[in-house]
CSV table of C-alpha atoms and ligand atoms in Angstrom, one decimal:
chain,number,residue,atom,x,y,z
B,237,UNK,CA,122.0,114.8,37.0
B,238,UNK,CA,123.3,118.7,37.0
B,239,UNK,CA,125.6,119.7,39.7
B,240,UNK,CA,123.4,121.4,41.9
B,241,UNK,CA,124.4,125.1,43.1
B,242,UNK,CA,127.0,125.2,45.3
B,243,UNK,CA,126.2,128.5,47.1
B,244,UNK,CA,124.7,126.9,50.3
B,245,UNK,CA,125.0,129.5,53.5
B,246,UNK,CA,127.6,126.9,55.7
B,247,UNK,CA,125.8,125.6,59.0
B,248,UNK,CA,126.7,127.9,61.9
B,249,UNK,CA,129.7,126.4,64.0
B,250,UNK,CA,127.8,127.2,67.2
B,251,UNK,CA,124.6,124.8,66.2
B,252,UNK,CA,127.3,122.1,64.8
B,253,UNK,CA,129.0,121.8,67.6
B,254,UNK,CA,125.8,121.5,70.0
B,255,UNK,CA,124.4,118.6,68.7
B,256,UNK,CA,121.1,119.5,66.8
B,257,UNK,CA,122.3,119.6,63.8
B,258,UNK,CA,120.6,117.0,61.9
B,259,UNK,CA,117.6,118.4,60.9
B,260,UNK,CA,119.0,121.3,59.4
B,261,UNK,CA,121.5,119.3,58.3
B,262,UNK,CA,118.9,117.0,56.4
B,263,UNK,CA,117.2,118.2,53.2
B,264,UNK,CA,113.5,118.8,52.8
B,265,UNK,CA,113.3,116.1,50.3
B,266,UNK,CA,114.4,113.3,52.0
B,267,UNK,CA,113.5,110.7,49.4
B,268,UNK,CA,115.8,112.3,47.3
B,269,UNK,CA,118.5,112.4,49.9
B,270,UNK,CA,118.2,108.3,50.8
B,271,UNK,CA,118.9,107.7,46.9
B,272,UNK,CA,121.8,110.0,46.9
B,273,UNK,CA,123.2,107.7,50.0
B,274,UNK,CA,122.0,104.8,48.0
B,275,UNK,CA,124.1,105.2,45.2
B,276,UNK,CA,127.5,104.2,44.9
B,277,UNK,CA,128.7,108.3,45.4
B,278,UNK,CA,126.7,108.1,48.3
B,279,UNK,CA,127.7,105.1,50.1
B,280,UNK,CA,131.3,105.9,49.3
B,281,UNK,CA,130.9,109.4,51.0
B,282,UNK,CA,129.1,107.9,54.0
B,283,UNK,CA,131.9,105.9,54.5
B,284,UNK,CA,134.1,108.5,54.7
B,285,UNK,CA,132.3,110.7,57.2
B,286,UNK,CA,131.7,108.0,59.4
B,287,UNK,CA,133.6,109.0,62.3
B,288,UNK,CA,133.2,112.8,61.6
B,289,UNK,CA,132.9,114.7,65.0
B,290,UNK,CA,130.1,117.6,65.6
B,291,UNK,CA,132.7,120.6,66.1
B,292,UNK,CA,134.2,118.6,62.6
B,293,UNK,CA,131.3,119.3,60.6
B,294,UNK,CA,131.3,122.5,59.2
B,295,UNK,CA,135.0,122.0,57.7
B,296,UNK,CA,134.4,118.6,56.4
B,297,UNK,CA,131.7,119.6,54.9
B,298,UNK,CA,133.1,122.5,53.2
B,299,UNK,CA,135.8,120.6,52.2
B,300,UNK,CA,133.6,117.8,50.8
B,301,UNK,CA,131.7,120.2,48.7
B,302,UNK,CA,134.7,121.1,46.0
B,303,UNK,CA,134.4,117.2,44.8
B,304,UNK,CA,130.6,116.4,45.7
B,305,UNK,CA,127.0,117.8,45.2
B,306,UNK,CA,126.6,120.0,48.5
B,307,UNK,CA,122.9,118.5,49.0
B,308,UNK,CA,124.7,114.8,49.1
B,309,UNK,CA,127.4,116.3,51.4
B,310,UNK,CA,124.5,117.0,53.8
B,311,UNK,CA,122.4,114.2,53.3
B,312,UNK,CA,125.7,112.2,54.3
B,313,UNK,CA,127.0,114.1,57.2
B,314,UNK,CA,123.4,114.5,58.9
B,315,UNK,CA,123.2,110.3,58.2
B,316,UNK,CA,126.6,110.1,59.7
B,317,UNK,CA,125.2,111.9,63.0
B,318,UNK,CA,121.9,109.5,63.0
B,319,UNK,CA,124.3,106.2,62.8
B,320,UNK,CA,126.3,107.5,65.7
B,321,UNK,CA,123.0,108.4,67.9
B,322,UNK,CA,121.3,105.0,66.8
B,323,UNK,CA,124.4,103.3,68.0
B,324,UNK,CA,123.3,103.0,71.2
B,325,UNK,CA,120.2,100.6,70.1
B,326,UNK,CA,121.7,98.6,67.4
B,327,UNK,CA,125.3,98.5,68.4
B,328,UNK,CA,127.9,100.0,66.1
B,329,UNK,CA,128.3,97.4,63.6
B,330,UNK,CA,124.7,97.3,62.9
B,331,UNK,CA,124.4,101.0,62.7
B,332,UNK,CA,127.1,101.7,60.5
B,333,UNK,CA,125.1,100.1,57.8
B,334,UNK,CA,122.1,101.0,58.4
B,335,UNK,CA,119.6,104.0,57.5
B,336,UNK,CA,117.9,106.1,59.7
B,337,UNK,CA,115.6,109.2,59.9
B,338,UNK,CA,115.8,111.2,62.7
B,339,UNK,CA,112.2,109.9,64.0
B,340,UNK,CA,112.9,106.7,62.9
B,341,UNK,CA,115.5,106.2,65.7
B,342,UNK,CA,113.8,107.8,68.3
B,343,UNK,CA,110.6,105.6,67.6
B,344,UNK,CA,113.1,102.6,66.9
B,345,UNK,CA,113.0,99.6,69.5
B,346,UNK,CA,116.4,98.7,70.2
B,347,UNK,CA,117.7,95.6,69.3
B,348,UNK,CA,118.3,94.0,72.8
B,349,UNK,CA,114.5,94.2,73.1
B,350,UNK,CA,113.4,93.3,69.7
B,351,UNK,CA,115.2,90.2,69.5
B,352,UNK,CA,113.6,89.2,72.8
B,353,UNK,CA,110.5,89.4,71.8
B,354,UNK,CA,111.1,87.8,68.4
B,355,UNK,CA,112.1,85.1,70.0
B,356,UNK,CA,109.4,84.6,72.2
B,357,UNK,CA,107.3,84.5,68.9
B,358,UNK,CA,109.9,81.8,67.7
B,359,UNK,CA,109.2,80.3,70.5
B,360,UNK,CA,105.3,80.3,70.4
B,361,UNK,CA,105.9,78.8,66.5
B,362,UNK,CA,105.4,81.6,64.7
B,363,UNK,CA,107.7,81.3,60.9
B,364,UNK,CA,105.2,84.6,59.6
B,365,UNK,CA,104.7,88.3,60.9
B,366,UNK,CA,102.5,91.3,59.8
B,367,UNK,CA,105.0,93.9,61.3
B,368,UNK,CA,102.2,97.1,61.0
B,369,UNK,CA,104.0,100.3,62.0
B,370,UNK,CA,107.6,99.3,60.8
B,371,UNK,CA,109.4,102.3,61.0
B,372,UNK,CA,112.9,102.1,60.1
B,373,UNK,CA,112.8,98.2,60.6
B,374,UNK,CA,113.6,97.8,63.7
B,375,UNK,CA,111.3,95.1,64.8
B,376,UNK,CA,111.2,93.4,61.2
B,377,UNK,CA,115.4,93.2,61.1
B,378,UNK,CA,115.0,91.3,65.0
B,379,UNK,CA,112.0,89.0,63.5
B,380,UNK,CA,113.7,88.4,60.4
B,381,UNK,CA,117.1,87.0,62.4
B,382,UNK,CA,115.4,85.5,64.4
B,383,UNK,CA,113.9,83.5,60.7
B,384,UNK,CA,110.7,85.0,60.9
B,385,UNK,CA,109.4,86.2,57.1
B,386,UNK,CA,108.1,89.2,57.7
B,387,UNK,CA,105.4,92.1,55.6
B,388,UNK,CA,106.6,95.3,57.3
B,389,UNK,CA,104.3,98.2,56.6
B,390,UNK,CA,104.3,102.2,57.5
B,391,UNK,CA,102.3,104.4,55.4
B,392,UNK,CA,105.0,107.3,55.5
B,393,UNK,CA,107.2,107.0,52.5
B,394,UNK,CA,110.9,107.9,53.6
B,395,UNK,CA,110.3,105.2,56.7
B,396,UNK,CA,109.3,102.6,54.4
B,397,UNK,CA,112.0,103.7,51.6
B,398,UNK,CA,114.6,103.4,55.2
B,399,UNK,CA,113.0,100.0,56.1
B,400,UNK,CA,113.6,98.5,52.8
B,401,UNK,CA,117.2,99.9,52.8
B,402,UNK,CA,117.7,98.2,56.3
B,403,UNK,CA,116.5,95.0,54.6
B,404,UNK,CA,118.9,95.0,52.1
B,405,UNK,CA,121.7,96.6,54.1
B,406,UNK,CA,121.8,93.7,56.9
B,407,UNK,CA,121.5,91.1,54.0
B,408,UNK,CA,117.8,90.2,55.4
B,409,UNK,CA,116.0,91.6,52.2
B,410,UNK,CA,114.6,88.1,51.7
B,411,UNK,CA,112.6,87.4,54.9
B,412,UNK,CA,111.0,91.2,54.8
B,413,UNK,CA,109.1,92.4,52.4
B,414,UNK,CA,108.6,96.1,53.0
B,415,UNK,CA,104.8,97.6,52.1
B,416,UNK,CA,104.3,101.4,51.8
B,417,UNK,CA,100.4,101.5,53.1
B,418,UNK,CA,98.0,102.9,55.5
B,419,UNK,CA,98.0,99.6,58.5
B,420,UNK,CA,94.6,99.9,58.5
B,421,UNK,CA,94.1,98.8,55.0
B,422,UNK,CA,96.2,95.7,55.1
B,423,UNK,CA,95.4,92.1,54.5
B,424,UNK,CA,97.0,90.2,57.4
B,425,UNK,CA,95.3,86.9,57.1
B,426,UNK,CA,98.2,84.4,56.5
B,427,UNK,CA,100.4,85.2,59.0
B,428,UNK,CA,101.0,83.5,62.1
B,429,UNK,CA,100.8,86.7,63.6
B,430,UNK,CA,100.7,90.5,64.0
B,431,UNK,CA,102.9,92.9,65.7
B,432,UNK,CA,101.7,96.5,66.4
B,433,UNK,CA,104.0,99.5,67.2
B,434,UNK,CA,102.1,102.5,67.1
B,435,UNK,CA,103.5,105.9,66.6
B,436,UNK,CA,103.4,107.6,69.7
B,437,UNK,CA,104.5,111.1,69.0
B,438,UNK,CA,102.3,114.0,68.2
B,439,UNK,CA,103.5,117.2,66.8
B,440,UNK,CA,104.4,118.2,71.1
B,441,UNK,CA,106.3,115.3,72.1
B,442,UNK,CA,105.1,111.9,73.2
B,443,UNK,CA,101.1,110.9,73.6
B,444,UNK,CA,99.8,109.4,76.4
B,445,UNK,CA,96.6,108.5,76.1
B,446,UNK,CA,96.5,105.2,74.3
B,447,UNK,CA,93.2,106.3,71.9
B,448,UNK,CA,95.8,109.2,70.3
B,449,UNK,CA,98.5,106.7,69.1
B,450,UNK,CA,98.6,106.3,65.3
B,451,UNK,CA,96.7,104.0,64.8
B,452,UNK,CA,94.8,103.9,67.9
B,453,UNK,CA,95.5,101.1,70.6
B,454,UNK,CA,91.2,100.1,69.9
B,455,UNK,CA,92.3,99.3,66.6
B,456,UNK,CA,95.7,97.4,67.7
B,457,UNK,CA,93.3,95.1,69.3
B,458,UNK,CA,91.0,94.3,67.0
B,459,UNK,CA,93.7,93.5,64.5
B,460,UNK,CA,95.1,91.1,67.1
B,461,UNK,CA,92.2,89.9,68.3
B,462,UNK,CA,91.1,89.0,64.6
B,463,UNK,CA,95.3,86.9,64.9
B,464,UNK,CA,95.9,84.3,65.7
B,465,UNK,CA,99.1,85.4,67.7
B,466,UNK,CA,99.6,88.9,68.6
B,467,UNK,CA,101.9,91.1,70.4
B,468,UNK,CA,101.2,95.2,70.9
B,469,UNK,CA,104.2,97.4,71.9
B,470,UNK,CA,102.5,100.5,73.8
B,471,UNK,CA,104.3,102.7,76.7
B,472,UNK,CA,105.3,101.5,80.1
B,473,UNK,CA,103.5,104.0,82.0
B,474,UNK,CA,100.0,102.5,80.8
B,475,UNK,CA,97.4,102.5,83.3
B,476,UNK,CA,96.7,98.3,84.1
B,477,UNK,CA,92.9,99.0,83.6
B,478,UNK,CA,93.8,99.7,79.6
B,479,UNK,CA,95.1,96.1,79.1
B,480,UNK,CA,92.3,94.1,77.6
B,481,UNK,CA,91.0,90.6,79.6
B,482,UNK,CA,92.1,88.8,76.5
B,483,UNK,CA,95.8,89.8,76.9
B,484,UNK,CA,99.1,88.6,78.8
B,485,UNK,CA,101.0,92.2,80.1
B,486,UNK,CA,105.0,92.2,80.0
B,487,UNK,CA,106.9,95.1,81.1
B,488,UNK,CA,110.2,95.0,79.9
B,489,UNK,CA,113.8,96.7,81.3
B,490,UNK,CA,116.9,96.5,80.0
B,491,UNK,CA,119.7,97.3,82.2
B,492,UNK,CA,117.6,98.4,84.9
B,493,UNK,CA,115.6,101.1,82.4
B,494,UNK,CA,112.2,100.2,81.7
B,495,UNK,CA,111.8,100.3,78.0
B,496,UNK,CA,107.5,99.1,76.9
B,497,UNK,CA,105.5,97.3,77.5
B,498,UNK,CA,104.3,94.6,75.5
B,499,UNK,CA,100.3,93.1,75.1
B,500,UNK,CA,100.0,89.4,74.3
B,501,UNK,CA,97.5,87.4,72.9
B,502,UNK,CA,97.6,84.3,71.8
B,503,UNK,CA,99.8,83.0,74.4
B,504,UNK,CA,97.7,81.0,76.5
B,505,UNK,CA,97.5,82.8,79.4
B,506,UNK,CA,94.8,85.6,79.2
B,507,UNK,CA,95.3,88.3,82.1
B,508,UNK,CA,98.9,87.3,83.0
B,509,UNK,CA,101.2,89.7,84.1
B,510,UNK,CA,105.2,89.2,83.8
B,511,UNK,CA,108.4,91.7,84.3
B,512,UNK,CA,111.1,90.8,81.9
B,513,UNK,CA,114.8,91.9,82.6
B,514,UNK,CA,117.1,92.4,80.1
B,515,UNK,CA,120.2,91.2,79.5
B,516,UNK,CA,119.0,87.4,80.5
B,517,UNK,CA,116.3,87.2,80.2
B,518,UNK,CA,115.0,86.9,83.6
B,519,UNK,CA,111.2,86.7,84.0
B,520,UNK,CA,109.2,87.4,87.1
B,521,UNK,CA,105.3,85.9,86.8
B,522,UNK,CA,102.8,87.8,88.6
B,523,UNK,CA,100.6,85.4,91.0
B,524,UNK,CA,98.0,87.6,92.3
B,525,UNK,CA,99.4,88.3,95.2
B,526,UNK,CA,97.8,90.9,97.4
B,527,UNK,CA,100.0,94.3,98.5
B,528,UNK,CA,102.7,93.4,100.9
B,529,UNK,CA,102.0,94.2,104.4
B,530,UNK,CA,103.8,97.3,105.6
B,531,UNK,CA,106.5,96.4,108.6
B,532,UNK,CA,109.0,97.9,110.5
B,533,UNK,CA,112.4,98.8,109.0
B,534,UNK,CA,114.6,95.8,109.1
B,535,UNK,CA,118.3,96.1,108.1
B,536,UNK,CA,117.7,95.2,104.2
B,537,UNK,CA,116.3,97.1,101.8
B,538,UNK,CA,115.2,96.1,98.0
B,539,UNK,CA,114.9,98.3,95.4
B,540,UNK,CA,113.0,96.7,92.8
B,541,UNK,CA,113.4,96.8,89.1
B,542,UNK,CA,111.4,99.2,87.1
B,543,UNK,CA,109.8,96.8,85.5
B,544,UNK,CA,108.7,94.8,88.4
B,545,UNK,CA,107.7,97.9,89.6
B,546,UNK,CA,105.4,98.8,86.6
B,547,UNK,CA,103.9,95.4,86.3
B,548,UNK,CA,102.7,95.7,90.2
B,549,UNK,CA,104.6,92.8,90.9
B,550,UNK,CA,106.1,94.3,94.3
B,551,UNK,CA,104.4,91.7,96.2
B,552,UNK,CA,106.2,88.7,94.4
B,553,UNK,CA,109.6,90.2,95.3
B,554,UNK,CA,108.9,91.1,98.8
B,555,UNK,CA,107.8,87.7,99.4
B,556,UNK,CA,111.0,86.2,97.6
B,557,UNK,CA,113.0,88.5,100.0
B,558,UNK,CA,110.8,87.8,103.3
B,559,UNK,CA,110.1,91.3,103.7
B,560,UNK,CA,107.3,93.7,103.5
B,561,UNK,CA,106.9,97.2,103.1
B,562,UNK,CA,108.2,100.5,104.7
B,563,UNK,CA,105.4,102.5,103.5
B,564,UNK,CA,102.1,101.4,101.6
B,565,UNK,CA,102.6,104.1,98.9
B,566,UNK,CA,106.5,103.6,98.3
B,567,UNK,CA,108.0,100.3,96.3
B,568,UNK,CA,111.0,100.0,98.3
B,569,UNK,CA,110.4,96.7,100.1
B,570,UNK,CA,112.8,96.1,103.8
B,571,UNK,CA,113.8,92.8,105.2
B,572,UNK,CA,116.0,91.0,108.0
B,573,UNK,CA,117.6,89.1,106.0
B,574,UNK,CA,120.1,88.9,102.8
B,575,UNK,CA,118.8,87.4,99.8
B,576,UNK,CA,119.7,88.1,96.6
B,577,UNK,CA,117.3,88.5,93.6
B,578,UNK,CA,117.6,89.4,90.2
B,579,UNK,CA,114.5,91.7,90.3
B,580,UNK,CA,115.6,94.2,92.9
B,581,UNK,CA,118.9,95.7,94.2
B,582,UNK,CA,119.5,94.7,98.0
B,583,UNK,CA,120.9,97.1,100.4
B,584,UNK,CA,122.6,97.1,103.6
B,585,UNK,CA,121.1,99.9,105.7
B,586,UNK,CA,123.3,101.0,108.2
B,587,UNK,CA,121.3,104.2,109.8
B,588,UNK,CA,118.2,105.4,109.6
B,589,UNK,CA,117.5,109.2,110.3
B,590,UNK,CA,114.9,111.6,110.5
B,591,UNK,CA,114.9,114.0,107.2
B,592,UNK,CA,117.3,116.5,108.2
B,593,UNK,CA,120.5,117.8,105.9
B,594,UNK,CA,122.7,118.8,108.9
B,595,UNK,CA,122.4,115.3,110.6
B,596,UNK,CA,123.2,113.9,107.1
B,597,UNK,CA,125.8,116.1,106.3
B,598,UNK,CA,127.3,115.4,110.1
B,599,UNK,CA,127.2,111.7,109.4
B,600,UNK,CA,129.0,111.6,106.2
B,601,UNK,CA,131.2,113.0,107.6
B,602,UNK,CA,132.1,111.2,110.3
B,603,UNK,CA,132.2,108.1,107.9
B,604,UNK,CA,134.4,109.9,105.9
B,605,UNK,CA,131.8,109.4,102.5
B,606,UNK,CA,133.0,111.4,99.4
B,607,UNK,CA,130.9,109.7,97.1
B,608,UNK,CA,127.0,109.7,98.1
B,609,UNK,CA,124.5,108.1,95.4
B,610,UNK,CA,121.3,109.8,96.2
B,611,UNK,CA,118.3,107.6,95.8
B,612,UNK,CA,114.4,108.5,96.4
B,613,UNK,CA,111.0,107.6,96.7
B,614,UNK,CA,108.2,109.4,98.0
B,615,UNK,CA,110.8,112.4,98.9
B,616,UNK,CA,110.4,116.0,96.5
B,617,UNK,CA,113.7,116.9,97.4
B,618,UNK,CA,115.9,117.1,94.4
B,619,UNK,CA,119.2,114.8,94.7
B,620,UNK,CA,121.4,117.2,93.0
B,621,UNK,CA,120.8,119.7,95.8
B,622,UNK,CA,121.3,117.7,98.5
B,623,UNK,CA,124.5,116.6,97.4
B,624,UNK,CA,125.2,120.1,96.8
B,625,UNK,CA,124.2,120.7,100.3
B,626,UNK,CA,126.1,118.3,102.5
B,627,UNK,CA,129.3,118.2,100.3
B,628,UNK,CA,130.2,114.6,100.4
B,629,UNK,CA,134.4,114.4,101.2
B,630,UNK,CA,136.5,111.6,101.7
B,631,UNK,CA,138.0,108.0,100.2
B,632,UNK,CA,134.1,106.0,101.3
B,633,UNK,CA,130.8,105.9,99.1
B,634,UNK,CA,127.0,105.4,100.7
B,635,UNK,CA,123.9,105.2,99.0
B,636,UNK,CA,121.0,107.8,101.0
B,637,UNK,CA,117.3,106.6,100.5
B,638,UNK,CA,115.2,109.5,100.9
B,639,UNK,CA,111.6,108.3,101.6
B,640,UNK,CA,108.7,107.7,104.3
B,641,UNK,CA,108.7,105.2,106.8
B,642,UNK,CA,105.2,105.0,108.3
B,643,UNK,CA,104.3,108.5,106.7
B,644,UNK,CA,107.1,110.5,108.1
B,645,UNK,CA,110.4,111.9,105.9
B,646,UNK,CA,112.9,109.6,106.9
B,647,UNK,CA,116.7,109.1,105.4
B,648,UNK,CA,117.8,105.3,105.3
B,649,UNK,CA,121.9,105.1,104.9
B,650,UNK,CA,123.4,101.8,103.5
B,651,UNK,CA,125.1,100.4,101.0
B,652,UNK,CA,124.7,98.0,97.9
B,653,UNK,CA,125.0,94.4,98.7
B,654,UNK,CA,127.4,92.3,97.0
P,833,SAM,C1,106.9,103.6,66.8
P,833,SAM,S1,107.2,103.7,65.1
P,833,SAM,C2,107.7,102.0,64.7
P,833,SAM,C3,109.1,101.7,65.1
P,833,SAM,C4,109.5,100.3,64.7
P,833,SAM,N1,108.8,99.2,65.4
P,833,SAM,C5,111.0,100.1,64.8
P,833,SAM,O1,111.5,99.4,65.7
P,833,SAM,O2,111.7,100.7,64.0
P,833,SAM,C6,105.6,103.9,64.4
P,833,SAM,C7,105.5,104.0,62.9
P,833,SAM,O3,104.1,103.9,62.6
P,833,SAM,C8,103.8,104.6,61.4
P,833,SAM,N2,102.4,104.7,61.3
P,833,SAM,C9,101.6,105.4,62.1
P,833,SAM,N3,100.3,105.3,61.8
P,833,SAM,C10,100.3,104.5,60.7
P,833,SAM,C11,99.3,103.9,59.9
P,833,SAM,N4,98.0,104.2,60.1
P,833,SAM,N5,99.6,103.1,58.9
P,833,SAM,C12,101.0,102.8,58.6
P,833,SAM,N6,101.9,103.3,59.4
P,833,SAM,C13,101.6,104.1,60.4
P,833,SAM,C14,104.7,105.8,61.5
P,833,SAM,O4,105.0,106.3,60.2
P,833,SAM,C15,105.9,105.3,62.3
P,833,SAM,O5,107.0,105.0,61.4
């Protein structure tokens, strides 16, 4: 291959320092740039701008480009920054072998999550999976540990190039066989089951009506209706009236942040409803149970997890807790008593106070509180202000709910149970 011209304009120190670098960074022909990194050049060059900091950039890369072609230079410093970002989803190890596009890990499901859901598909007895939307892989790598032989398809070309890469890089290129095709053209009869992660992204950011994802969540269904397993990933913040009768819901957190939600079928349990916690798992089964009763404010309060939360399973924790609601609009759920559940944080509430900053302000001060978490519900007041506002000083932390208690603005002072 000719050298190609080495007169590239260097990136602007200001823009590769603040951490947007990698699309300009990245090349317009990015096929061409993921067989640069595939080939042994590549791959030795990746390895040596692994740890390369932003404000590092510009110099490494000019540096880089007396001994290598300048478009591989980039293609392996704007890889380098993608490894470090997908980090966070598929720990370091994983990442550092791994290919990404920058799409491709935003749209990624982090590992913690996939593998808990492959192995609820283990655990239903499915050995096959038609993994339709792969993306990068990151569903397809969490089936295929989890010794599930998986077809991963996307229809856009670099994805499905970076999927098969994946594949090979994490030694798992024989479970996952990596398609380049339109889902909706797709023979899926065969496998135990399908799994569906539609894009959500239009050209402005996320989508939220569930008819605009690619493909659309109608056609999700029918393909796992026509399965005989399924299992739909769609966003949290679905409204309950989308899920179809035919399917189990799951909304899943991990580490308190609600991550999807998840459509079953095949499970057994038509029109379930579950909150799954992550790390653990811990699983929380809706019963039906009506909306807790609103009562008066006792001296505990739960905060439940998002997930709970999403799934509408409020009720289920409040009656774990023996407690009941401070306002019929508001999830935080108050109690007499101490009990400790996985699916919400407890509080000790030690004052309760009308809304007012200088009362709140006074009172931290007397208790000497230098480090106020700000927590709300219900409350437009921004949390950053208020602590600007009453200036928290002193050696003893508190935890402010700002909320309603039987419609009125009302500040509940306590502190995180043990
Ligand atoms: C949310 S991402 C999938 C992420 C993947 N589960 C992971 O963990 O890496 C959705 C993917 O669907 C692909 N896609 C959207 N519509 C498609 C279609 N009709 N056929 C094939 N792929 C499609 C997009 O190219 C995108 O890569």
């Amino acid at each position: 291959m000719p050298d190609p011209p080495r007169t590239r304009p260097p990136i602007p120190a200001d823009t590769a320092a603040a951490g947007h670098t990698v699309h300009r960074l990245a090349h317009n022909d990015p096929v061409n740039d993921l067989a640069l990194l595939l080939s042994p050049e590549g791959r030795a060059l990746l390895d040596e701008v692994r740890d390369t900091e932003p404000a590092r950039e510009l110099a490494v890369a000019t540096r880089l480009r007396r001994d290598h072609p300048a478009e591989l230079v980039s293609a392996a410093l704007g890889q380098a920054r993608l490894r470090q970002r997908a980090a966070a989803k598929f720990g370091a190890e994983d990442a550092g072998r791994m290919f990404f596009t920058p799409n491709g890990v935003e749209q990624s499901t982090r590992a913690s999550v996939a593998a808990y859901r492959a192995g609820r598909l283990r655990e239903l007895g499915v050995t096959s999976v038609a993994d339709l939307c792969c993306g990068i892989g990151g569903d397809a790598i969490a089936l295929a540990r989890a010794g599930i032989r998986v077809l991963a398809v996307d229809r856009d070309p670099v994805t499905a190039a970076t999927a098969r890469a994946n594949a090979e890089a994490l030694g798992l290129a024989g479970l996952i066989e990596v398609r380049e095709a339109d889902v909706t053209e797709v023979d899926t009869a065969g496998y135990d089951a399908v799994f569906v992660d539609p894009a959500r992204r239009g050209g402005r950011g996320r989508v939220f009506d569930p008819e605009a994802y690619s493909p659309p969540l109608s056609w999700a269904v029918g393909a796992a209706l026509a399965a005989p397993r399924a299992a739909l990933k769609i966003a949290p913040g679905i409204p309950h009236e989308v899920v179809p009768a035919a399917a189990e819901a799951e909304w899943i957190s991990d580490g308190g942040d609600v991550k999807e939600a998840v459509l079953w079928f095949g499970t057994g349990a038509p029109g379930a409803v579950r909150a799954t916690l992550l790390p653990g798992p811990r699983t929380l089964l809706g019963r039906g149970l009506p909306d807790p009763a609103v009562r008066p404010v006792g001296r505990y309060l739960y905060e439940p997890d998002g997930a709970v939360i999403r799934a509408h399973l409020v009720a289920e924790v409040a009656e774990e807790v023996g407690g009941g609601l401070l306002d019929p609009t508001i999830a935080y759920v108050t109690a007499d008593e101490p009990r400790p559940t996985p699916y919400a944080t407890g509080y000790e509430i030690t004052d309760r106070l009308p809304f007012n900053v200088k009362k709140l302000k006074a009172l931290l001060r007397e208790r000497e509180v230098g480090t106020l978490t700000v927590k709300k519900r219900g409350s437009a007041v921004e949390p950053e202000e208020l602590r600007r506002k009453v200036r928290p000083q002193g050696p003893n932390a508190a935890t402010v709910f700002l909320t309603r208690v039987a419609g009125a603005p009302t500040m509940l002072i306590g502190r995180p149970l043990r």
